[in-house]
Coordinates of C-alpha atoms and ligand atoms in Angstrom, one line a residue:
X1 CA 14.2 -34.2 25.8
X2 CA 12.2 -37.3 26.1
X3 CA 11.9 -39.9 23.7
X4 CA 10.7 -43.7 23.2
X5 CA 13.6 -46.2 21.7
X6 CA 14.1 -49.8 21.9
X7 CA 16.8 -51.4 22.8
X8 CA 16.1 -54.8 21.5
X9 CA 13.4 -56.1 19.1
X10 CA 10.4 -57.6 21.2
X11 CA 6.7 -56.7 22.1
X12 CA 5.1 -53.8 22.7
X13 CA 7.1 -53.4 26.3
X14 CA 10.1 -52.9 24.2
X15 CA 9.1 -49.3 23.8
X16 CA 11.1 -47.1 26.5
X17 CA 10.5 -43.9 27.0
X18 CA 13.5 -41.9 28.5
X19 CA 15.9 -39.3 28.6
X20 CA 18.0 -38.3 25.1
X21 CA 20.5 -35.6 24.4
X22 CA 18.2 -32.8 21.8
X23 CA 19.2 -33.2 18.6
X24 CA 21.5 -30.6 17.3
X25 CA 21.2 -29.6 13.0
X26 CA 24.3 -30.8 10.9
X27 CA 24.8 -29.3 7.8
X28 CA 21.3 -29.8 5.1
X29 CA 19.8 -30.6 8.8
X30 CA 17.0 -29.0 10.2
X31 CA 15.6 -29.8 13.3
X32 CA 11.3 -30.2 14.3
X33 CA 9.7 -29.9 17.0
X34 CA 7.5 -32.3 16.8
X35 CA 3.3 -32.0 17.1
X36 CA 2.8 -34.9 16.1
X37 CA 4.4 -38.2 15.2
X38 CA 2.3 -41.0 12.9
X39 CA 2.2 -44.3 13.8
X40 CA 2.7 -46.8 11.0
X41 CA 2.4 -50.5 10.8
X42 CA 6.4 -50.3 10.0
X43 CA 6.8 -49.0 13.3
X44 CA 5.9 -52.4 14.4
X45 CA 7.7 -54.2 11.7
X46 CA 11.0 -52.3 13.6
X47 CA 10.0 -53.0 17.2
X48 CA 9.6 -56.8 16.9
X49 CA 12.8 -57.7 14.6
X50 CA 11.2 -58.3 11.5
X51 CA 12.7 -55.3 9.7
X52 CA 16.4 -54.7 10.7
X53 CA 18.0 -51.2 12.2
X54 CA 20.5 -50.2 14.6
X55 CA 20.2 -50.1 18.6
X56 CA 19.1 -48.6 19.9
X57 CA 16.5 -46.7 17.6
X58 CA 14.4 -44.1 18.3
X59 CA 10.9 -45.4 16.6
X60 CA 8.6 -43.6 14.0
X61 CA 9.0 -42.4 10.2
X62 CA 6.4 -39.7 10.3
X63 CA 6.3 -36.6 11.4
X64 CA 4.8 -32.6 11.7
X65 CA 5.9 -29.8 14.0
X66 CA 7.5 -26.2 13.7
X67 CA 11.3 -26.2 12.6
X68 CA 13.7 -24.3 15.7
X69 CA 17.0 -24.4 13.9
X70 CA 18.3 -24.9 10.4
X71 CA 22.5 -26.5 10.0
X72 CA 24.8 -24.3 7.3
X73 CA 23.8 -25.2 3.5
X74 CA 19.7 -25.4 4.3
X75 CA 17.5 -23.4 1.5
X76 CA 14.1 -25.5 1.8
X77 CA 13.1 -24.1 5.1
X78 CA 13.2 -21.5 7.3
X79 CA 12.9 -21.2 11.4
X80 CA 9.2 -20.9 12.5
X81 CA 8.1 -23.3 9.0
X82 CA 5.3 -25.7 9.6
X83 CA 6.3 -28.9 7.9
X84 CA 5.8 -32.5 7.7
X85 CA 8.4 -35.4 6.7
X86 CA 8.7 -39.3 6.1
X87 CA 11.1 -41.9 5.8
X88 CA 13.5 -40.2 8.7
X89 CA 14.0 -42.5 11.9
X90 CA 13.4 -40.9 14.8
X91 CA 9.6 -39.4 14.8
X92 CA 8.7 -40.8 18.4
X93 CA 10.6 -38.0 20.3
X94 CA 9.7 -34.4 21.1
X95 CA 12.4 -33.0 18.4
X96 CA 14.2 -34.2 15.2
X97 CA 16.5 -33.6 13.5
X98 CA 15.7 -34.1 9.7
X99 CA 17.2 -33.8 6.2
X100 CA 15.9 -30.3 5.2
X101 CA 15.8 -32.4 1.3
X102 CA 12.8 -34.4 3.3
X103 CA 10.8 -31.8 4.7
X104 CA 7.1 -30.2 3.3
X105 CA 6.5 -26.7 4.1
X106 CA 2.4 -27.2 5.1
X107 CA 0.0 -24.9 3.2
X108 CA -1.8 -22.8 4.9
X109 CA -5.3 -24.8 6.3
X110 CA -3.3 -27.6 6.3
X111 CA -2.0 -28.4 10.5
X112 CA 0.9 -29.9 11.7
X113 CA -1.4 -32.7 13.2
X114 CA -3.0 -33.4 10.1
X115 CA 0.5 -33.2 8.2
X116 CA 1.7 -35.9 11.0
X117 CA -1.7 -37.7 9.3
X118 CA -0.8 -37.7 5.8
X119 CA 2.8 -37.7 5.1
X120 CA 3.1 -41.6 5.0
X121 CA -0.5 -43.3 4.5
X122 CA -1.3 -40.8 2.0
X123 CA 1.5 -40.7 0.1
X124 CA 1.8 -44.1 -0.3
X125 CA -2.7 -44.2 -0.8
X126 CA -1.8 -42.1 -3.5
X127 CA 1.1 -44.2 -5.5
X128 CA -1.1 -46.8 -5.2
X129 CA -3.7 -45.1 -6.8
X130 CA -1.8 -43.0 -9.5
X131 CA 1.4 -44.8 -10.3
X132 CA 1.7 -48.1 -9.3
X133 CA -1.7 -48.9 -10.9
X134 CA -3.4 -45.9 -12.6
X135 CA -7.2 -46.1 -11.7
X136 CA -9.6 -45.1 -14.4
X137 CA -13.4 -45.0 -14.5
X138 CA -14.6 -48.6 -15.6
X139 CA -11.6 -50.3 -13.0
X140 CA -12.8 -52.2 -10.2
X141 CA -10.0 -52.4 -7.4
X142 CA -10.0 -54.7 -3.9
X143 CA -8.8 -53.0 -1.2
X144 CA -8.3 -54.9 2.1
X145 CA -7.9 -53.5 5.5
X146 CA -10.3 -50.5 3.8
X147 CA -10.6 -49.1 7.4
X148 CA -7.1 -48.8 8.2
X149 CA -4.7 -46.3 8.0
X150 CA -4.4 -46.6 4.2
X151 CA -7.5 -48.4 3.6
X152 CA -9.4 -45.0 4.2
X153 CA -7.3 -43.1 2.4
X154 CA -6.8 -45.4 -1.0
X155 CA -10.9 -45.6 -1.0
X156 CA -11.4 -42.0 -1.4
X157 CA -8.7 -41.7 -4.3
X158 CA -9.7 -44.5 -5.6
X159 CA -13.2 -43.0 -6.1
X160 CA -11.9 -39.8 -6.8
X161 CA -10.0 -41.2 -9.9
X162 CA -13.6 -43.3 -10.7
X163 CA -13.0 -46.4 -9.8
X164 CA -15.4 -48.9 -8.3
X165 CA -14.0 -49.9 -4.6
X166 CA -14.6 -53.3 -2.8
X167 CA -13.5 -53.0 0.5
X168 CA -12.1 -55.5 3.3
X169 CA -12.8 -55.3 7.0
X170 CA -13.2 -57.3 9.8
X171 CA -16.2 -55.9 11.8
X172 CA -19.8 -54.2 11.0
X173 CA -18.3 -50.8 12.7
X174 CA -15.3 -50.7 10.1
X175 CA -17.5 -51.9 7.0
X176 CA -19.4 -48.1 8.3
X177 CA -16.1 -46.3 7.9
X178 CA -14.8 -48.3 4.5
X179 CA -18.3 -47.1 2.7
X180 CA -18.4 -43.7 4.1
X181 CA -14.9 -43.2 2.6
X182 CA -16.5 -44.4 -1.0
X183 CA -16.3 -48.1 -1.1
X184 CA -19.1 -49.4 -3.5
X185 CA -19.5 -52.7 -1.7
X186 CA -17.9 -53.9 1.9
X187 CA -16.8 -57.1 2.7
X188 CA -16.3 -58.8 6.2
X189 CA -13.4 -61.3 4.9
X190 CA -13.2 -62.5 8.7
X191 CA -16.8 -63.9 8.1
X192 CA -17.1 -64.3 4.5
X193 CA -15.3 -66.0 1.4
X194 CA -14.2 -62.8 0.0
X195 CA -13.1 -64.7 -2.9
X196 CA -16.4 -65.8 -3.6
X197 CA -17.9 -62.3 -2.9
X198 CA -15.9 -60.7 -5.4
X199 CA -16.6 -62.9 -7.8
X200 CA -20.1 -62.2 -7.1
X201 CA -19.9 -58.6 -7.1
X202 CA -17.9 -58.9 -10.5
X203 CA -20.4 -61.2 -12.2
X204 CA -17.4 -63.6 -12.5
X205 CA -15.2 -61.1 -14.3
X206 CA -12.9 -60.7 -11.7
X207 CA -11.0 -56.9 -10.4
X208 CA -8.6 -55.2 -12.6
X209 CA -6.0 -54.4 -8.7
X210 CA -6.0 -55.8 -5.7
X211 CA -4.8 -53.7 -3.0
X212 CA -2.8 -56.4 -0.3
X213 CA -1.6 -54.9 3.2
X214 CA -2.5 -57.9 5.0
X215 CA -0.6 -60.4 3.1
X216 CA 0.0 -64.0 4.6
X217 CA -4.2 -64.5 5.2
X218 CA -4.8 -62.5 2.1
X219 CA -2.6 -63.0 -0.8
X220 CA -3.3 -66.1 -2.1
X221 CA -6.9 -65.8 -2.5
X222 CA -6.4 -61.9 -3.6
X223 CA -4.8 -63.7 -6.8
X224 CA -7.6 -65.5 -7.7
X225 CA -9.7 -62.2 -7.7
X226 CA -8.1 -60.5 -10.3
X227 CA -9.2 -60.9 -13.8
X228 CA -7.3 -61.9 -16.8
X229 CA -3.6 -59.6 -16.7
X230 CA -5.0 -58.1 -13.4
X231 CA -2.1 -56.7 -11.1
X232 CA -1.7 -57.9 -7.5
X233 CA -0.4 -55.0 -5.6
X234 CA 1.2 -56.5 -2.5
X235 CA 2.1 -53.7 0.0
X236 CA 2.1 -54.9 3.2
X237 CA 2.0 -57.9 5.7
X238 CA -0.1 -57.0 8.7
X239 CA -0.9 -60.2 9.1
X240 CA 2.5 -62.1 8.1
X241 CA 5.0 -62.6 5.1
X242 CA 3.5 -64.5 2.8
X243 CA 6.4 -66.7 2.3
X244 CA 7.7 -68.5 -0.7
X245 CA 5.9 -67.9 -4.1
X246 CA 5.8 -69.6 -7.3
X247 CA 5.9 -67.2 -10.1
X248 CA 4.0 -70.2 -12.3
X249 CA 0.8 -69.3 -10.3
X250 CA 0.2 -66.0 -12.3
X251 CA 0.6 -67.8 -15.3
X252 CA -2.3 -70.4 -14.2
X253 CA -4.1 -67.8 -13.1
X254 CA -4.1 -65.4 -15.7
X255 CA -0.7 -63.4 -16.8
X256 CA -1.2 -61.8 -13.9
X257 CA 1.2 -59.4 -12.7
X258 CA 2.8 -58.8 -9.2
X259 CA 4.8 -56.1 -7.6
X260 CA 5.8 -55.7 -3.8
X261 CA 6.5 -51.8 -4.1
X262 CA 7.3 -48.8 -1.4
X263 CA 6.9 -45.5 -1.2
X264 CA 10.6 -44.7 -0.4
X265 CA 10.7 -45.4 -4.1
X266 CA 8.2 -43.2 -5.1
X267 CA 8.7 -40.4 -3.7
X268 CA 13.1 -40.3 -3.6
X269 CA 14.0 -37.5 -5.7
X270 CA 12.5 -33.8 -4.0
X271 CA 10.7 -32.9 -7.4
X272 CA 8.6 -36.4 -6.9
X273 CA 8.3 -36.3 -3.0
X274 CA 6.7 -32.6 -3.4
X275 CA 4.7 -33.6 -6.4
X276 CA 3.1 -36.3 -4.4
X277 CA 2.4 -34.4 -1.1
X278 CA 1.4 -31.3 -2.5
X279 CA -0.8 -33.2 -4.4
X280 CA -2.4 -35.2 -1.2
X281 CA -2.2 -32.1 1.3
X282 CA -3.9 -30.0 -1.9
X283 CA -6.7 -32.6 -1.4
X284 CA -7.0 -32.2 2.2
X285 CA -6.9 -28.3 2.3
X286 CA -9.6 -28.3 -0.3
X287 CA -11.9 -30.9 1.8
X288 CA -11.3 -33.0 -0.9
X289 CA -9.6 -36.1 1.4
X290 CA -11.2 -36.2 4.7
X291 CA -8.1 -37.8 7.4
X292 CA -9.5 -39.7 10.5
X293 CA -7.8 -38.9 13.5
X294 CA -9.9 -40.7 16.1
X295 CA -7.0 -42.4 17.7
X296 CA -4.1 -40.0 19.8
X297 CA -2.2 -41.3 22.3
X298 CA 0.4 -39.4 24.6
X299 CA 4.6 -40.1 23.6
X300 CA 4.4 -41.9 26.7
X301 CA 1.8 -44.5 26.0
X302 CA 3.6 -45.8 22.7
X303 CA 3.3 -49.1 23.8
X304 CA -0.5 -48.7 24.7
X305 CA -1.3 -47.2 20.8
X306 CA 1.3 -50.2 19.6
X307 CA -1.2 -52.8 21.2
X308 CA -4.2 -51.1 19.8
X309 CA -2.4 -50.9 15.9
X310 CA -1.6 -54.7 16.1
X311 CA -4.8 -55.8 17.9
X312 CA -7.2 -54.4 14.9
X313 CA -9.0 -51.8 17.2
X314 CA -8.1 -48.4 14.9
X315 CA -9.3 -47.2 12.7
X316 CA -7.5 -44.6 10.0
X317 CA -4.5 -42.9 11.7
X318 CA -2.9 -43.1 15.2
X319 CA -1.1 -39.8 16.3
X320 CA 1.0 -39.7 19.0
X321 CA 1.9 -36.7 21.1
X322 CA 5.1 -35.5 22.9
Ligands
NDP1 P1 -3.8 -50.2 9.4 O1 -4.4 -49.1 10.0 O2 -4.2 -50.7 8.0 O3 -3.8 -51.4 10.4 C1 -3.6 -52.7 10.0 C2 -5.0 -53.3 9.7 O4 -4.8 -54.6 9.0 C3 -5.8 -53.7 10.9 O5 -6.6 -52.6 11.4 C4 -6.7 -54.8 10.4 O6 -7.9 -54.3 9.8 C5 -5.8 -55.4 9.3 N1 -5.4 -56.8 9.6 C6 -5.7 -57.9 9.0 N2 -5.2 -59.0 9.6 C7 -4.4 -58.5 10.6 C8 -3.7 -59.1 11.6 N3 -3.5 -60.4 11.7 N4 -3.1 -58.4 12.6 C9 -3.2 -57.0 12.5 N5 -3.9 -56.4 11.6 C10 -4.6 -57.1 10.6 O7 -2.2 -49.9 9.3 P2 -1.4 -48.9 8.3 O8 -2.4 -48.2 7.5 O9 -0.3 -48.3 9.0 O10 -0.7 -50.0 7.3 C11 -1.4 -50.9 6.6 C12 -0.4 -51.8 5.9 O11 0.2 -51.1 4.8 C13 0.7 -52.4 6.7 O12 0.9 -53.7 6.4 C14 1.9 -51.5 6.3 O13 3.1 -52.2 6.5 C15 1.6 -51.3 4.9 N6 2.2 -50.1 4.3 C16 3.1 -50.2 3.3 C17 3.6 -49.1 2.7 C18 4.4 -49.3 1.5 O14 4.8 -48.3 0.8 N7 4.7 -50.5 1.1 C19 3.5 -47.8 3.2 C20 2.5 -47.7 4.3 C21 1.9 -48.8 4.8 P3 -9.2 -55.2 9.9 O15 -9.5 -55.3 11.3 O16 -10.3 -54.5 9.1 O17 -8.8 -56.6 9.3

């Protein structure tokens, strides 16, 4: 079967994509064939060395297809089960093998496409929204990158729960997408002092969350949004680490809090991962969370959709297909 791997951390010509033996299930292993993987910004923290793994890797958390076979000791699914999954290497390929504990049986309405679409950004939209800061009406939250993967994703909820949404982008076309997802007010921070806008927007008062996948160009500014005991949620680093951080600053700036969290912990036991996707692709059967799929590339072209990710030109998710 073909596959795309790297053999050593690098740019976007890292990505190969070659022969590989088909997996085979162990025992609690079933194995997809896979629709559809997701491409994630960790994808790209993998292929360029900032996160560590063994070589060679095959790329991609993130995945929906049809399972073919099923190891000894595997009750959660069953041959000819659409499913999606997360937090498995090895989503770039035409099959996987996967930990049946990891796998969602889709319901029906639900595709394996749009399952490829929600298993990661939409989980982790909706621990942000629900768990790692519970959004009420009356809250204001920041949200940067609203157009991206995520960003899309955490605006709806966000409004869904009642919140009021400030969104982030960087050009006129995204600001489109941000409010059409719900965002009461959309900021281009690559034009304007979004500090200052926020403050503006807030009459001073400052937002209770802010929402940080971008990080190094982001974070310290973010801070100085949130009001009094306000919680920075920092959840990503599109645009670098941040680096080192004096915890005195959220003292000066207003017992704030700060957490840097991940969905692998919010969704590790099977009760909690099936909680939190049936509760996301319950939204999406219903109509209730609209996914944007604009962006598919063939297996093949990995590199092509990795250029597009880091240069800012997507919007929502990018699919790609074996
Ligand atoms: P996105 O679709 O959001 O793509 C990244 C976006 O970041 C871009 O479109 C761009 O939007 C913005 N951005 C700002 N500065 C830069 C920069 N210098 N280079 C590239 N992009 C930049 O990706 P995802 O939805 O896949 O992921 C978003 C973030 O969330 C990532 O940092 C990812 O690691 C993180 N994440 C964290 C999880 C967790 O549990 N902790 C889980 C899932 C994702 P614009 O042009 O509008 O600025």
């Amino acid at each position: 079967m073909k596959a795309v791997r790297i053999h050593a951390p690098g740019g976007p010509e890292v990505l190969k994509y070659e022969d590989v033996p088909e997996p085979q299930p162990k025992a609690g292993e079933a194995v997809v064939k896979v629709d559809a993987a997701g491409l994630n910004y960790i994808d790209v923290y993998y292929r360029s060395g900032q996160y560590k793994a063994e070589l060679p890797m095959t790329l991609g958390l993130e995945a929906g297809g049809t399972v073919t076979a099923v190891g000894p000791n595997v009750t959660e699914v069953r041959v000819g089960d659409k499913v999606a999954y997360t937090g498995v290497a090895g989503a770039y390929a035409q099959y996987a093998a996967v930990p049946a504990q990891r796998l969602v049986v889709l319901p029906a309405g639900v595709s394996t496409r749009q399952g490829a679409a929600a298993m990661l950004q939409g989980m982790t939209a909706h621990y942000l929204a629900c768990s790692t800061y519970p959004l009420k009406r009356g809250d204001t939250c920041l949200v940067h990158a609203a157009a991206g993967g995520v960003g899309l994703l955490l605006c709806q909820i966000a409004k869904m729960r009642g919140a009021r949404v400030i969104g982030t982008v960087s050009t006129e076309a995204k600001a489109k997408l941000a409010r059409e997802a719900g965002a009461d007010e959309v900021i281009l921070y690559t034009t304007q002092d979004f500090e200052a806008e926020v403050k503006r927007l807030t009459s001073g008062r400052g937002v209770q969350v802010v929402y940080d996948s971008v990080g190094k160009t982001t974070f310290e500014k973010g801070l100085s949004c949130l009001a009094p005991r306000g919680l920075m949620a920092l959840y990503g680093q599109s645009s670098g680490p941040i680096g080192t951080f004096d915890p005195q600053v959220l003292n000066q700036k207003g017992s704030l809090f700060l957490t840097r969290p991940s969905l692998v912990h919010h969704v590790a036991t099977r009760e909690e991962l099936l909680q939190r996707a049936g509760e996301v692709l319950g939204w999406i059967r219903d109509g209730k969370l609209r996914l944007r799929t604009e962006f598919e590339f063939p297996l093949k072209d990995a590199a092509e959709a990795h250029r597009a990710l880091e240069g800012r030109k997507t919007t929502g998710k990018v699919l790609l297909i074996p």
